[in-house]
Amino acid sequence: MEKNIIKIWLSIFLILVTGSIWAIKVNSNGVSNFPPTIQVAGQSLILNGSGIRKKLFFKVYELGLYVPKKDNDSNRILKMSGPKLVEIRMLRTIDAKTFVDALHDGLNDNNSVSTLKTLKIQIAKLESLMNQGEKAKKGDIIKFEFNPASGTQLSINGNKLGVIDGGADFYSAILNIWLGPDSVDKGLKIDILNN
């Protein structure tokens, strides 16, 4: 009888602890601090979703996607006109080469050969800008801001690194890193589209 009571209490304890851990993961998602709206090119953008990029067991960065109109379909987001913004908050320090290689792989895995060929100059400039720093440090905030009038601006911690000429096709190629058919992190893609 005493053994049964101990088993019951142990079961209740495990259910409570497991339930609490699960609730923390689901409720916080680790990215609760992205503002719901921001301004880009004089237009208010809404947070479509946010999530955490994980590599193996490591949390690499948080990402928030801002668009003119919230949508859960990646193709509609890619075709959406107007400004957009991707904000990355680094959770680990990564050398510039590793970060650039990951962006390059994401571009190659999610865009056609003809698209990559067409955007070769813009991609080279993006890589050059990203390589200006030695590292993407833990705590850094990296923004890819698209303004239809001027192109894609890259900034780190509020410091503008440069603007890459090109229209929505280049920015869509960048978004494909996270929203494409072979996105760098399927869980992150789900969070971006469904938060």
PDB file of C-alpha atoms in Angstrom:
ATOM      1  CA  MET A   1       0.000   0.000   0.000  1.00  0.00           C
ATOM      2  CA  GLU A   2       2.771   2.399   0.960  1.00  0.00           C
ATOM      3  CA  LYS A   3       4.622   1.592  -2.287  1.00  0.00           C
ATOM      4  CA  ASN A   4       1.489   2.422  -4.295  1.00  0.00           C
ATOM      5  CA  ILE A   5       1.128   5.797  -2.564  1.00  0.00           C
ATOM      6  CA  ILE A   6       4.772   6.590  -3.320  1.00  0.00           C
ATOM      7  CA  LYS A   7       4.251   5.605  -6.983  1.00  0.00           C
ATOM      8  CA  ILE A   8       1.150   7.807  -7.208  1.00  0.00           C
ATOM      9  CA  TRP A   9       2.959  10.824  -5.714  1.00  0.00           C
ATOM     10  CA  LEU A  10       5.960  10.222  -7.939  1.00  0.00           C
ATOM     11  CA  SER A  11       3.696  10.042 -11.011  1.00  0.00           C
ATOM     12  CA  ILE A  12       1.932  13.288 -10.056  1.00  0.00           C
ATOM     13  CA  PHE A  13       5.299  14.976  -9.498  1.00  0.00           C
ATOM     14  CA  LEU A  14       6.621  13.832 -12.896  1.00  0.00           C
ATOM     15  CA  ILE A  15       3.453  14.991 -14.662  1.00  0.00           C
ATOM     16  CA  LEU A  16       3.688  18.421 -13.038  1.00  0.00           C
ATOM     17  CA  VAL A  17       7.384  18.847 -13.780  1.00  0.00           C
ATOM     18  CA  THR A  18       7.097  17.597 -17.371  1.00  0.00           C
ATOM     19  CA  GLY A  19       4.015  19.727 -17.966  1.00  0.00           C
ATOM     20  CA  SER A  20       5.786  22.824 -16.638  1.00  0.00           C
ATOM     21  CA  ILE A  21       8.800  22.284 -18.861  1.00  0.00           C
ATOM     22  CA  TRP A  22       6.583  21.776 -21.897  1.00  0.00           C
ATOM     23  CA  ALA A  23       4.564  24.898 -21.074  1.00  0.00           C
ATOM     24  CA  ILE A  24       7.705  27.002 -20.775  1.00  0.00           C
ATOM     25  CA  LYS A  25       8.918  25.855 -24.204  1.00  0.00           C
ATOM     26  CA  VAL A  26       5.588  26.458 -25.914  1.00  0.00           C
ATOM     27  CA  ASN A  27       4.678  29.721 -24.205  1.00  0.00           C
ATOM     28  CA  SER A  28       7.994  31.528 -24.297  1.00  0.00           C
ATOM     29  CA  ASN A  29       9.375  30.162 -27.571  1.00  0.00           C
ATOM     30  CA  GLY A  30      12.471  32.047 -26.463  1.00  0.00           C
ATOM     31  CA  VAL A  31      11.645  35.090 -28.606  1.00  0.00           C
ATOM     32  CA  SER A  32       8.995  37.086 -26.800  1.00  0.00           C
ATOM     33  CA  ASN A  33      10.805  40.413 -26.997  1.00  0.00           C
ATOM     34  CA  PHE A  34      10.382  41.349 -30.686  1.00  0.00           C
ATOM     35  CA  PRO A  35       8.154  44.453 -30.941  1.00  0.00           C
ATOM     36  CA  PRO A  36       4.786  43.774 -32.628  1.00  0.00           C
ATOM     37  CA  THR A  37       5.296  46.592 -35.179  1.00  0.00           C
ATOM     38  CA  ILE A  38       8.158  48.656 -36.618  1.00  0.00           C
ATOM     39  CA  GLN A  39       8.558  51.416 -39.206  1.00  0.00           C
ATOM     40  CA  VAL A  40      10.441  50.879 -42.474  1.00  0.00           C
ATOM     41  CA  ALA A  41      10.459  53.408 -45.328  1.00  0.00           C
ATOM     42  CA  GLY A  42       7.623  55.318 -43.676  1.00  0.00           C
ATOM     43  CA  GLN A  43       5.396  52.252 -43.523  1.00  0.00           C
ATOM     44  CA  SER A  44       4.284  50.308 -40.483  1.00  0.00           C
ATOM     45  CA  LEU A  45       5.271  46.636 -40.623  1.00  0.00           C
ATOM     46  CA  ILE A  46       3.855  43.874 -38.446  1.00  0.00           C
ATOM     47  CA  LEU A  47       5.746  40.978 -36.874  1.00  0.00           C
ATOM     48  CA  ASN A  48       4.713  37.972 -38.945  1.00  0.00           C
ATOM     49  CA  GLY A  49       6.495  35.558 -36.624  1.00  0.00           C
ATOM     50  CA  SER A  50       9.694  34.802 -34.793  1.00  0.00           C
ATOM     51  CA  GLY A  51      11.672  31.761 -33.780  1.00  0.00           C
ATOM     52  CA  ILE A  52      15.052  30.335 -32.927  1.00  0.00           C
ATOM     53  CA  ARG A  53      17.584  28.963 -35.402  1.00  0.00           C
ATOM     54  CA  LYS A  54      19.076  25.805 -33.974  1.00  0.00           C
ATOM     55  CA  LYS A  55      22.043  23.835 -35.234  1.00  0.00           C
ATOM     56  CA  LEU A  56      22.277  20.415 -33.642  1.00  0.00           C
ATOM     57  CA  PHE A  57      21.609  21.180 -29.962  1.00  0.00           C
ATOM     58  CA  PHE A  58      22.789  24.803 -30.060  1.00  0.00           C
ATOM     59  CA  LYS A  59      20.656  27.916 -30.278  1.00  0.00           C
ATOM     60  CA  VAL A  60      22.371  30.104 -32.871  1.00  0.00           C
ATOM     61  CA  TYR A  61      20.086  33.135 -33.245  1.00  0.00           C
ATOM     62  CA  GLU A  62      16.572  34.474 -32.856  1.00  0.00           C
ATOM     63  CA  LEU A  63      14.867  35.760 -35.985  1.00  0.00           C
ATOM     64  CA  GLY A  64      11.861  38.030 -36.450  1.00  0.00           C
ATOM     65  CA  LEU A  65      10.220  38.693 -39.820  1.00  0.00           C
ATOM     66  CA  TYR A  66       8.312  41.956 -40.405  1.00  0.00           C
ATOM     67  CA  VAL A  67       5.947  42.366 -43.351  1.00  0.00           C
ATOM     68  CA  PRO A  68       3.178  44.787 -44.424  1.00  0.00           C
ATOM     69  CA  LYS A  69       0.462  42.186 -43.802  1.00  0.00           C
ATOM     70  CA  LYS A  70       0.634  39.074 -41.636  1.00  0.00           C
ATOM     71  CA  ASP A  71       0.387  35.833 -43.623  1.00  0.00           C
ATOM     72  CA  ASN A  72       1.076  32.140 -42.973  1.00  0.00           C
ATOM     73  CA  ASP A  73       1.911  31.259 -46.588  1.00  0.00           C
ATOM     74  CA  SER A  74       5.574  31.594 -47.556  1.00  0.00           C
ATOM     75  CA  ASN A  75       4.833  32.090 -51.273  1.00  0.00           C
ATOM     76  CA  ARG A  76       2.474  34.992 -50.570  1.00  0.00           C
ATOM     77  CA  ILE A  77       5.051  36.582 -48.260  1.00  0.00           C
ATOM     78  CA  LEU A  78       7.760  36.261 -50.916  1.00  0.00           C
ATOM     79  CA  LYS A  79       5.491  37.932 -53.506  1.00  0.00           C
ATOM     80  CA  MET A  80       4.187  40.594 -51.099  1.00  0.00           C
ATOM     81  CA  SER A  81       4.987  44.123 -52.272  1.00  0.00           C
ATOM     82  CA  GLY A  82       6.351  46.838 -50.037  1.00  0.00           C
ATOM     83  CA  PRO A  83       9.110  46.997 -47.448  1.00  0.00           C
ATOM     84  CA  LYS A  84      10.119  44.036 -45.284  1.00  0.00           C
ATOM     85  CA  LEU A  85      12.634  43.428 -42.536  1.00  0.00           C
ATOM     86  CA  VAL A  86      14.447  40.437 -41.068  1.00  0.00           C
ATOM     87  CA  GLU A  87      15.991  40.985 -37.641  1.00  0.00           C
ATOM     88  CA  ILE A  88      18.514  38.470 -36.328  1.00  0.00           C
ATOM     89  CA  ARG A  89      19.632  38.485 -32.693  1.00  0.00           C
ATOM     90  CA  MET A  90      22.750  36.415 -32.187  1.00  0.00           C
ATOM     91  CA  LEU A  91      22.683  33.904 -29.325  1.00  0.00           C
ATOM     92  CA  ARG A  92      26.207  32.608 -30.012  1.00  0.00           C
ATOM     93  CA  THR A  93      29.405  34.124 -31.360  1.00  0.00           C
ATOM     94  CA  ILE A  94      30.213  32.932 -34.883  1.00  0.00           C
ATOM     95  CA  ASP A  95      33.122  33.987 -37.069  1.00  0.00           C
ATOM     96  CA  ALA A  96      32.188  35.985 -40.157  1.00  0.00           C
ATOM     97  CA  LYS A  97      33.233  33.236 -42.571  1.00  0.00           C
ATOM     98  CA  THR A  98      30.939  30.669 -40.912  1.00  0.00           C
ATOM     99  CA  PHE A  99      28.020  33.122 -40.966  1.00  0.00           C
ATOM    100  CA  VAL A 100      28.609  34.035 -44.618  1.00  0.00           C
ATOM    101  CA  ASP A 101      29.013  30.369 -45.582  1.00  0.00           C
ATOM    102  CA  ALA A 102      25.685  29.565 -43.896  1.00  0.00           C
ATOM    103  CA  LEU A 103      23.950  32.415 -45.787  1.00  0.00           C
ATOM    104  CA  HIS A 104      25.563  31.244 -49.017  1.00  0.00           C
ATOM    105  CA  ASP A 105      24.427  27.648 -48.439  1.00  0.00           C
ATOM    106  CA  GLY A 106      20.901  28.838 -47.625  1.00  0.00           C
ATOM    107  CA  LEU A 107      20.788  30.880 -50.834  1.00  0.00           C
ATOM    108  CA  ASN A 108      22.094  27.958 -52.924  1.00  0.00           C
ATOM    109  CA  ASP A 109      19.720  25.416 -51.364  1.00  0.00           C
ATOM    110  CA  ASN A 110      16.582  27.516 -51.857  1.00  0.00           C
ATOM    111  CA  ASN A 111      17.011  29.396 -55.125  1.00  0.00           C
ATOM    112  CA  SER A 112      17.317  28.246 -58.713  1.00  0.00           C
ATOM    113  CA  VAL A 113      20.618  28.337 -60.575  1.00  0.00           C
ATOM    114  CA  SER A 114      19.211  30.984 -62.927  1.00  0.00           C
ATOM    115  CA  THR A 115      18.104  33.181 -59.993  1.00  0.00           C
ATOM    116  CA  LEU A 116      21.533  32.892 -58.373  1.00  0.00           C
ATOM    117  CA  LYS A 117      23.207  33.752 -61.676  1.00  0.00           C
ATOM    118  CA  THR A 118      20.983  36.805 -62.119  1.00  0.00           C
ATOM    119  CA  LEU A 119      21.706  37.978 -58.561  1.00  0.00           C
ATOM    120  CA  LYS A 120      25.429  37.161 -58.614  1.00  0.00           C
ATOM    121  CA  ILE A 121      26.545  40.799 -58.137  1.00  0.00           C
ATOM    122  CA  GLN A 122      24.119  41.417 -55.242  1.00  0.00           C
ATOM    123  CA  ILE A 123      25.106  38.172 -53.513  1.00  0.00           C
ATOM    124  CA  ALA A 124      28.808  39.042 -53.846  1.00  0.00           C
ATOM    125  CA  LYS A 125      28.149  42.471 -52.286  1.00  0.00           C
ATOM    126  CA  LEU A 126      26.166  40.882 -49.435  1.00  0.00           C
ATOM    127  CA  GLU A 127      29.047  38.500 -48.720  1.00  0.00           C
ATOM    128  CA  SER A 128      31.551  41.374 -48.868  1.00  0.00           C
ATOM    129  CA  LEU A 129      29.523  43.446 -46.381  1.00  0.00           C
ATOM    130  CA  MET A 130      29.092  40.496 -44.019  1.00  0.00           C
ATOM    131  CA  ASN A 131      32.835  39.798 -44.122  1.00  0.00           C
ATOM    132  CA  GLN A 132      33.667  43.344 -42.930  1.00  0.00           C
ATOM    133  CA  GLY A 133      33.486  42.198 -39.339  1.00  0.00           C
ATOM    134  CA  GLU A 134      35.535  39.400 -37.854  1.00  0.00           C
ATOM    135  CA  LYS A 135      32.580  37.879 -36.012  1.00  0.00           C
ATOM    136  CA  ALA A 136      28.861  37.956 -35.485  1.00  0.00           C
ATOM    137  CA  LYS A 137      29.000  38.211 -31.709  1.00  0.00           C
ATOM    138  CA  LYS A 138      26.529  37.000 -29.125  1.00  0.00           C
ATOM    139  CA  GLY A 139      24.110  39.887 -28.554  1.00  0.00           C
ATOM    140  CA  ASP A 140      24.632  41.441 -32.008  1.00  0.00           C
ATOM    141  CA  ILE A 141      21.494  42.545 -33.869  1.00  0.00           C
ATOM    142  CA  ILE A 142      21.702  42.091 -37.636  1.00  0.00           C
ATOM    143  CA  LYS A 143      19.020  43.597 -39.864  1.00  0.00           C
ATOM    144  CA  PHE A 144      18.211  42.965 -43.512  1.00  0.00           C
ATOM    145  CA  GLU A 145      15.863  45.845 -44.375  1.00  0.00           C
ATOM    146  CA  PHE A 146      14.185  46.000 -47.779  1.00  0.00           C
ATOM    147  CA  ASN A 147      13.024  49.361 -49.111  1.00  0.00           C
ATOM    148  CA  PRO A 148      11.582  49.112 -52.644  1.00  0.00           C
ATOM    149  CA  ALA A 149      12.953  52.588 -53.442  1.00  0.00           C
ATOM    150  CA  SER A 150      16.574  51.898 -52.502  1.00  0.00           C
ATOM    151  CA  GLY A 151      17.252  48.163 -52.132  1.00  0.00           C
ATOM    152  CA  THR A 152      18.383  46.008 -49.218  1.00  0.00           C
ATOM    153  CA  GLN A 153      20.174  47.698 -46.332  1.00  0.00           C
ATOM    154  CA  LEU A 154      22.363  45.617 -44.056  1.00  0.00           C
ATOM    155  CA  SER A 155      23.061  46.875 -40.540  1.00  0.00           C
ATOM    156  CA  ILE A 156      24.664  45.473 -37.398  1.00  0.00           C
ATOM    157  CA  ASN A 157      23.801  46.971 -34.015  1.00  0.00           C
ATOM    158  CA  GLY A 158      22.305  50.018 -35.738  1.00  0.00           C
ATOM    159  CA  ASN A 159      25.434  50.666 -37.814  1.00  0.00           C
ATOM    160  CA  LYS A 160      24.641  50.710 -41.512  1.00  0.00           C
ATOM    161  CA  LEU A 161      27.129  48.544 -43.422  1.00  0.00           C
ATOM    162  CA  GLY A 162      25.749  49.321 -46.866  1.00  0.00           C
ATOM    163  CA  VAL A 163      22.855  49.090 -49.289  1.00  0.00           C
ATOM    164  CA  ILE A 164      22.659  46.396 -51.929  1.00  0.00           C
ATOM    165  CA  ASP A 165      20.995  47.549 -55.120  1.00  0.00           C
ATOM    166  CA  GLY A 166      18.289  45.343 -56.512  1.00  0.00           C
ATOM    167  CA  GLY A 167      14.601  44.866 -56.195  1.00  0.00           C
ATOM    168  CA  ALA A 168      12.278  42.469 -54.486  1.00  0.00           C
ATOM    169  CA  ASP A 169      13.812  39.515 -56.351  1.00  0.00           C
ATOM    170  CA  PHE A 170      17.045  39.819 -54.351  1.00  0.00           C
ATOM    171  CA  TYR A 171      15.231  40.230 -51.034  1.00  0.00           C
ATOM    172  CA  SER A 172      13.001  37.253 -51.837  1.00  0.00           C
ATOM    173  CA  ALA A 173      16.132  35.185 -52.489  1.00  0.00           C
ATOM    174  CA  ILE A 174      17.361  36.151 -49.010  1.00  0.00           C
ATOM    175  CA  LEU A 175      13.972  35.326 -47.435  1.00  0.00           C
ATOM    176  CA  ASN A 176      14.117  31.927 -49.128  1.00  0.00           C
ATOM    177  CA  ILE A 177      16.971  31.049 -46.757  1.00  0.00           C
ATOM    178  CA  TRP A 178      14.323  30.770 -44.014  1.00  0.00           C
ATOM    179  CA  LEU A 179      11.085  30.393 -46.015  1.00  0.00           C
ATOM    180  CA  GLY A 180      12.199  28.294 -48.980  1.00  0.00           C
ATOM    181  CA  PRO A 181      11.445  24.623 -49.626  1.00  0.00           C
ATOM    182  CA  ASP A 182      14.761  23.560 -48.075  1.00  0.00           C
ATOM    183  CA  SER A 183      14.946  26.251 -45.386  1.00  0.00           C
ATOM    184  CA  VAL A 184      17.906  26.232 -43.012  1.00  0.00           C
ATOM    185  CA  ASP A 185      15.632  25.282 -40.101  1.00  0.00           C
ATOM    186  CA  LYS A 186      12.178  23.737 -40.589  1.00  0.00           C
ATOM    187  CA  GLY A 187      11.118  24.534 -37.020  1.00  0.00           C
ATOM    188  CA  LEU A 188      12.122  28.185 -37.462  1.00  0.00           C
ATOM    189  CA  LYS A 189      10.157  28.359 -40.721  1.00  0.00           C
ATOM    190  CA  ILE A 190       7.056  27.032 -38.957  1.00  0.00           C
ATOM    191  CA  ASP A 191       7.456  29.601 -36.170  1.00  0.00           C
ATOM    192  CA  ILE A 192       7.944  32.488 -38.618  1.00  0.00           C
ATOM    193  CA  LEU A 193       4.778  31.525 -40.490  1.00  0.00           C
ATOM    194  CA  ASN A 194       2.549  30.531 -37.574  1.00  0.00           C
ATOM    195  CA  ASN A 195       3.320  32.851 -34.646  1.00  0.00           C
TER     196      ASN A 195
END
